[in-house]
PDB file of C-alpha atoms in Angstrom:
ATOM      1  CA  MET A   1      75.227  75.663  92.851  1.00 94.00           C
ATOM      2  CA  PRO A   2      76.784  77.872  94.639  1.00 98.00           C
ATOM      3  CA  LYS A   3      76.040  81.398  94.638  1.00 98.00           C
ATOM      4  CA  ARG A   4      78.272  84.937  93.221  1.00 98.00           C
ATOM      5  CA  ILE A   5      77.579  88.562  93.062  1.00 98.00           C
ATOM      6  CA  VAL A   6      78.749  90.135  89.436  1.00 98.00           C
ATOM      7  CA  VAL A   7      79.887  92.849  87.620  1.00 97.00           C
ATOM      8  CA  THR A   8      77.194  94.014  84.431  1.00 96.00           C
ATOM      9  CA  LYS A   9      77.975  97.330  83.564  1.00 96.00           C
ATOM     10  CA  PHE A  10      80.139  99.280  84.758  1.00 96.00           C
ATOM     11  CA  GLY A  11      77.867 101.596  87.130  1.00 96.00           C
ATOM     12  CA  ASP A  12      75.976 101.913  90.888  1.00 97.00           C
ATOM     13  CA  PRO A  13      75.203  98.571  93.182  1.00 96.00           C
ATOM     14  CA  GLU A  14      72.013  98.082  89.931  1.00 97.00           C
ATOM     15  CA  VAL A  15      74.759  97.014  87.820  1.00 97.00           C
ATOM     16  CA  LEU A  16      75.071  93.581  90.522  1.00 98.00           C
ATOM     17  CA  LYS A  17      73.954  90.753  89.669  1.00 98.00           C
ATOM     18  CA  TYR A  18      73.605  87.727  91.579  1.00 98.00           C
ATOM     19  CA  GLU A  19      73.957  84.596  89.978  1.00 98.00           C
ATOM     20  CA  ASN A  20      75.327  81.394  89.422  1.00 98.00           C
ATOM     21  CA  TYR A  21      77.990  79.294  88.770  1.00 97.00           C
ATOM     22  CA  GLU A  22      80.167  76.532  87.368  1.00 96.00           C
ATOM     23  CA  LEU A  23      84.014  75.737  88.442  1.00 97.00           C
ATOM     24  CA  PRO A  24      86.033  73.538  87.100  1.00 95.00           C
ATOM     25  CA  LYS A  25      85.620  70.028  86.955  1.00 95.00           C
ATOM     26  CA  LYS A  26      89.315  69.979  86.888  1.00 96.00           C
ATOM     27  CA  LEU A  27      91.440  71.428  89.513  1.00 97.00           C
ATOM     28  CA  PRO A  28      94.450  72.648  88.451  1.00 97.00           C
ATOM     29  CA  ASP A  29      97.191  70.941  90.033  1.00 97.00           C
ATOM     30  CA  THR A  30      98.887  74.684  92.550  1.00 98.00           C
ATOM     31  CA  GLN A  31      95.561  75.311  93.537  1.00 98.00           C
ATOM     32  CA  VAL A  32      92.864  74.782  96.388  1.00 98.00           C
ATOM     33  CA  ARG A  33      88.776  74.872  96.307  1.00 98.00           C
ATOM     34  CA  ILE A  34      87.949  77.621  99.508  1.00 98.00           C
ATOM     35  CA  LYS A  35      83.933  77.097 100.341  1.00 98.00           C
ATOM     36  CA  GLN A  36      84.659  80.613 101.245  1.00 98.00           C
ATOM     37  CA  THR A  37      82.649  81.584 104.725  1.00 97.00           C
ATOM     38  CA  SER A  38      83.527  85.486 105.034  1.00 98.00           C
ATOM     39  CA  ILE A  39      84.304  87.920 102.534  1.00 96.00           C
ATOM     40  CA  GLY A  40      86.493  91.672 103.281  1.00 93.00           C
ATOM     41  CA  LEU A  41      84.453  94.314 101.877  1.00 91.00           C
ATOM     42  CA  ASN A  42      86.649  96.695 100.992  1.00 87.00           C
ATOM     43  CA  TYR A  43      85.648 100.632  99.211  1.00 86.00           C
ATOM     44  CA  ILE A  44      88.303  99.269  96.354  1.00 88.00           C
ATOM     45  CA  ASP A  45      86.375  97.147  95.241  1.00 93.00           C
ATOM     46  CA  THR A  46      84.183 100.183  94.083  1.00 94.00           C
ATOM     47  CA  TYR A  47      86.645 101.521  91.929  1.00 93.00           C
ATOM     48  CA  HIS A  48      86.608  97.970  90.083  1.00 93.00           C
ATOM     49  CA  ARG A  49      82.942  98.617  90.474  1.00 96.00           C
ATOM     50  CA  THR A  50      82.180 102.228  88.882  1.00 95.00           C
ATOM     51  CA  GLY A  51      85.700 101.480  86.268  1.00 94.00           C
ATOM     52  CA  ILE A  52      87.395 104.129  87.449  1.00 93.00           C
ATOM     53  CA  TYR A  53      90.419 101.763  88.093  1.00 84.00           C
ATOM     54  CA  PRO A  54      91.073 101.383  83.942  1.00 76.00           C
ATOM     55  CA  SER A  55      91.743  97.290  82.799  1.00 77.00           C
ATOM     56  CA  ASN A  56      90.625  94.073  81.346  1.00 84.00           C
ATOM     57  CA  LEU A  57      87.939  92.646  82.124  1.00 85.00           C
ATOM     58  CA  GLU A  58      85.449  91.418  81.108  1.00 90.00           C
ATOM     59  CA  PHE A  59      82.162  91.370  81.751  1.00 95.00           C
ATOM     60  CA  PRO A  60      80.383  90.336  83.663  1.00 95.00           C
ATOM     61  CA  PHE A  61      83.130  90.425  86.747  1.00 95.00           C
ATOM     62  CA  CYS A  62      83.094  88.847  89.764  1.00 96.00           C
ATOM     63  CA  ILE A  63      84.913  91.620  92.228  1.00 94.00           C
ATOM     64  CA  GLY A  64      86.565  91.323  95.337  1.00 95.00           C
ATOM     65  CA  LEU A  65      89.922  91.457  96.755  1.00 93.00           C
ATOM     66  CA  GLU A  66      89.439  89.108  99.923  1.00 95.00           C
ATOM     67  CA  ALA A  67      87.547  86.477 102.011  1.00 97.00           C
ATOM     68  CA  ALA A  68      88.488  83.560 104.169  1.00 98.00           C
ATOM     69  CA  GLY A  69      86.985  79.812 103.802  1.00 98.00           C
ATOM     70  CA  GLU A  70      88.650  76.257 104.095  1.00 98.00           C
ATOM     71  CA  ILE A  71      89.594  74.490 101.804  1.00 98.00           C
ATOM     72  CA  ILE A  72      87.226  71.563 100.405  1.00 98.00           C
ATOM     73  CA  GLU A  73      90.044  69.953  97.852  1.00 98.00           C
ATOM     74  CA  VAL A  74      93.646  70.263  97.355  1.00 98.00           C
ATOM     75  CA  GLY A  75      95.080  70.373  93.630  1.00 98.00           C
ATOM     76  CA  THR A  76      98.144  67.280  93.254  1.00 97.00           C
ATOM     77  CA  SER A  77     101.207  69.706  94.552  1.00 98.00           C
ATOM     78  CA  VAL A  78     100.157  70.904  97.036  1.00 98.00           C
ATOM     79  CA  ARG A  79     101.835  70.270 100.268  1.00 96.00           C
ATOM     80  CA  GLU A  80     101.368  72.681 102.925  1.00 95.00           C
ATOM     81  CA  LEU A  81      97.960  72.984 103.392  1.00 98.00           C
ATOM     82  CA  LYS A  82      95.189  69.919 103.308  1.00 98.00           C
ATOM     83  CA  ILE A  83      91.571  69.556 103.115  1.00 98.00           C
ATOM     84  CA  GLY A  84      89.965  71.100 106.692  1.00 98.00           C
ATOM     85  CA  ASP A  85      92.725  73.716 106.489  1.00 98.00           C
ATOM     86  CA  ARG A  86      91.267  77.115 107.327  1.00 98.00           C
ATOM     87  CA  VAL A  87      92.730  80.564 104.977  1.00 98.00           C
ATOM     88  CA  ALA A  88      92.484  84.103 103.865  1.00 98.00           C
ATOM     89  CA  TYR A  89      94.097  86.139 101.169  1.00 96.00           C
ATOM     90  CA  SER A  90      94.033  89.631 100.288  1.00 93.00           C
ATOM     91  CA  PHE A  91      94.547  92.199  97.367  1.00 80.00           C
ATOM     92  CA  SER A  92      96.050  88.514  95.452  1.00 74.00           C
ATOM     93  CA  PRO A  93      95.160  89.058  91.766  1.00 79.00           C
ATOM     94  CA  PRO A  94      92.100  87.765  90.124  1.00 88.00           C
ATOM     95  CA  LEU A  95      89.965  89.716  91.174  1.00 93.00           C
ATOM     96  CA  GLY A  96      86.326  87.578  92.511  1.00 95.00           C
ATOM     97  CA  ALA A  97      86.212  87.020  96.253  1.00 97.00           C
ATOM     98  CA  TYR A  98      82.214  87.754  96.338  1.00 98.00           C
ATOM     99  CA  CYS A  99      81.343  83.270  95.879  1.00 98.00           C
ATOM    100  CA  GLU A 100      80.799  80.809  97.468  1.00 98.00           C
ATOM    101  CA  ILE A 101      83.466  78.761  96.357  1.00 98.00           C
ATOM    102  CA  ARG A 102      86.462  79.685  94.565  1.00 97.00           C
ATOM    103  CA  ASP A 103      89.676  77.953  93.564  1.00 97.00           C
ATOM    104  CA  PHE A 104      93.217  79.776  94.469  1.00 97.00           C
ATOM    105  CA  GLU A 105      96.253  79.570  94.104  1.00 97.00           C
ATOM    106  CA  SER A 106      97.875  77.392  97.598  1.00 97.00           C
ATOM    107  CA  ASP A 107     101.266  80.111  97.088  1.00 96.00           C
ATOM    108  CA  LYS A 108      98.985  82.937  98.091  1.00 96.00           C
ATOM    109  CA  LEU A 109      97.202  81.521 101.080  1.00 97.00           C
ATOM    110  CA  ILE A 110      97.138  82.773 104.931  1.00 96.00           C
ATOM    111  CA  LYS A 111      96.446  79.486 106.579  1.00 97.00           C
ATOM    112  CA  LEU A 112      94.779  81.051 109.854  1.00 98.00           C
ATOM    113  CA  PRO A 113      95.054  80.317 113.663  1.00 97.00           C
ATOM    114  CA  ASP A 114      92.543  79.247 115.830  1.00 96.00           C
ATOM    115  CA  PHE A 115      92.399  82.790 118.053  1.00 97.00           C
ATOM    116  CA  ILE A 116      90.637  84.366 114.713  1.00 96.00           C
ATOM    117  CA  SER A 117      87.926  83.861 112.988  1.00 97.00           C
ATOM    118  CA  ASN A 118      87.692  83.976 108.976  1.00 97.00           C
ATOM    119  CA  ASP A 119      85.360  87.183 109.367  1.00 96.00           C
ATOM    120  CA  GLU A 120      88.066  89.068 111.547  1.00 94.00           C
ATOM    121  CA  ALA A 121      90.691  87.155 108.803  1.00 95.00           C
ATOM    122  CA  ALA A 122      88.595  88.999 106.587  1.00 94.00           C
ATOM    123  CA  SER A 123      87.523  92.449 107.439  1.00 90.00           C
ATOM    124  CA  ILE A 124      91.187  93.130 108.450  1.00 89.00           C
ATOM    125  CA  LEU A 125      93.616  91.841 106.043  1.00 90.00           C
ATOM    126  CA  LEU A 126      93.493  94.615 103.116  1.00 88.00           C
ATOM    127  CA  GLN A 127      93.669  97.458 105.492  1.00 90.00           C
ATOM    128  CA  GLY A 128      96.738  95.996 108.178  1.00 92.00           C
ATOM    129  CA  MET A 129      98.560  95.587 105.197  1.00 90.00           C
ATOM    130  CA  THR A 130      98.818  98.775 104.540  1.00 91.00           C
ATOM    131  CA  VAL A 131      99.510 100.018 107.610  1.00 95.00           C
ATOM    132  CA  GLU A 132     102.202  97.785 108.086  1.00 95.00           C
ATOM    133  CA  TYR A 133     103.456  99.598 104.413  1.00 96.00           C
ATOM    134  CA  LEU A 134     103.096 102.868 106.042  1.00 95.00           C
ATOM    135  CA  PHE A 135     104.226 102.258 109.496  1.00 96.00           C
ATOM    136  CA  GLU A 136     106.841  99.908 108.790  1.00 96.00           C
ATOM    137  CA  ARG A 137     108.032 100.186 105.079  1.00 96.00           C
ATOM    138  CA  LEU A 138     106.863 103.751 103.610  1.00 96.00           C
ATOM    139  CA  TYR A 139     108.660 105.135 107.712  1.00 95.00           C
ATOM    140  CA  LYS A 140     109.012 103.613 110.672  1.00 95.00           C
ATOM    141  CA  LEU A 141     107.952 104.810 114.086  1.00 94.00           C
ATOM    142  CA  LYS A 142     109.336 105.289 117.006  1.00 94.00           C
ATOM    143  CA  LYS A 143     108.351 105.839 120.549  1.00 96.00           C
ATOM    144  CA  ASN A 144     107.316 108.373 121.856  1.00 97.00           C
ATOM    145  CA  GLU A 145     106.947 109.956 118.400  1.00 95.00           C
ATOM    146  CA  LYS A 146     103.596 112.006 117.903  1.00 95.00           C
ATOM    147  CA  PHE A 147     102.186 112.190 114.605  1.00 93.00           C
ATOM    148  CA  LEU A 148      99.246 114.137 112.719  1.00 92.00           C
ATOM    149  CA  PHE A 149      97.579 110.804 111.278  1.00 91.00           C
ATOM    150  CA  HIS A 150      94.679 112.066 108.622  1.00 87.00           C
ATOM    151  CA  ALA A 151      90.981 110.314 107.501  1.00 78.00           C
ATOM    152  CA  ALA A 152      92.002 108.055 111.651  1.00 80.00           C
ATOM    153  CA  ALA A 153      88.051 106.075 110.582  1.00 82.00           C
ATOM    154  CA  GLY A 154      87.159 102.807 109.312  1.00 84.00           C
ATOM    155  CA  GLY A 155      89.406 100.010 109.206  1.00 87.00           C
ATOM    156  CA  VAL A 156      93.054 101.654 108.588  1.00 91.00           C
ATOM    157  CA  GLY A 157      92.146 104.251 111.092  1.00 93.00           C
ATOM    158  CA  LEU A 158      91.339 102.305 113.481  1.00 92.00           C
ATOM    159  CA  ILE A 159      93.898  99.109 113.149  1.00 94.00           C
ATOM    160  CA  ALA A 160      96.192 102.899 112.500  1.00 95.00           C
ATOM    161  CA  CYS A 161      95.211 103.380 116.327  1.00 94.00           C
ATOM    162  CA  GLN A 162      96.305 100.459 117.817  1.00 94.00           C
ATOM    163  CA  TRP A 163      98.856  99.703 115.489  1.00 96.00           C
ATOM    164  CA  ALA A 164     100.461 103.414 117.013  1.00 96.00           C
ATOM    165  CA  LYS A 165      99.367 102.651 120.547  1.00 96.00           C
ATOM    166  CA  SER A 166     101.011  98.891 121.027  1.00 96.00           C
ATOM    167  CA  VAL A 167     104.511 101.200 119.526  1.00 95.00           C
ATOM    168  CA  GLY A 168     103.770 103.518 122.029  1.00 97.00           C
ATOM    169  CA  CYS A 169     103.552 106.600 119.607  1.00 95.00           C
ATOM    170  CA  LYS A 170     100.463 109.535 119.787  1.00 92.00           C
ATOM    171  CA  MET A 171      98.270 109.790 116.100  1.00 91.00           C
TER     172      MET A 171
END
């Protein structure tokens, strides 16, 4: 039986519980079943655990927004993915990445190339999307620009530094 981590009430880490759970017997037509080998641990998870983000979640609920793994079952309408494909997702509701096996909408998955490990994918997607938004959509960085990036630490800061350097900027 697969295991997952759930939040039993809002609070500190003590409210987390490691438990068995069951998956539906029938996989929805548009979903795939993923055996997850890596999950992303993100600061936003603490917001969900403590209740800082208002939500309509019912206890207990499984937290987590980011994971990678291998497809072990495919819904009847899924054409672009197959059993054995390695995939990842990030920041796609619903919550629930802190688990061993998960059903997920196929159109919200990224198929992973061989040169990216599951650990890498699960640990950088959310931070990478944040930097892409900041440096490509909010403000397009230009070569030789100099700028201040507050709190250039952690996952977002590391990717931001690498991104800026690749563009030819000074951070």
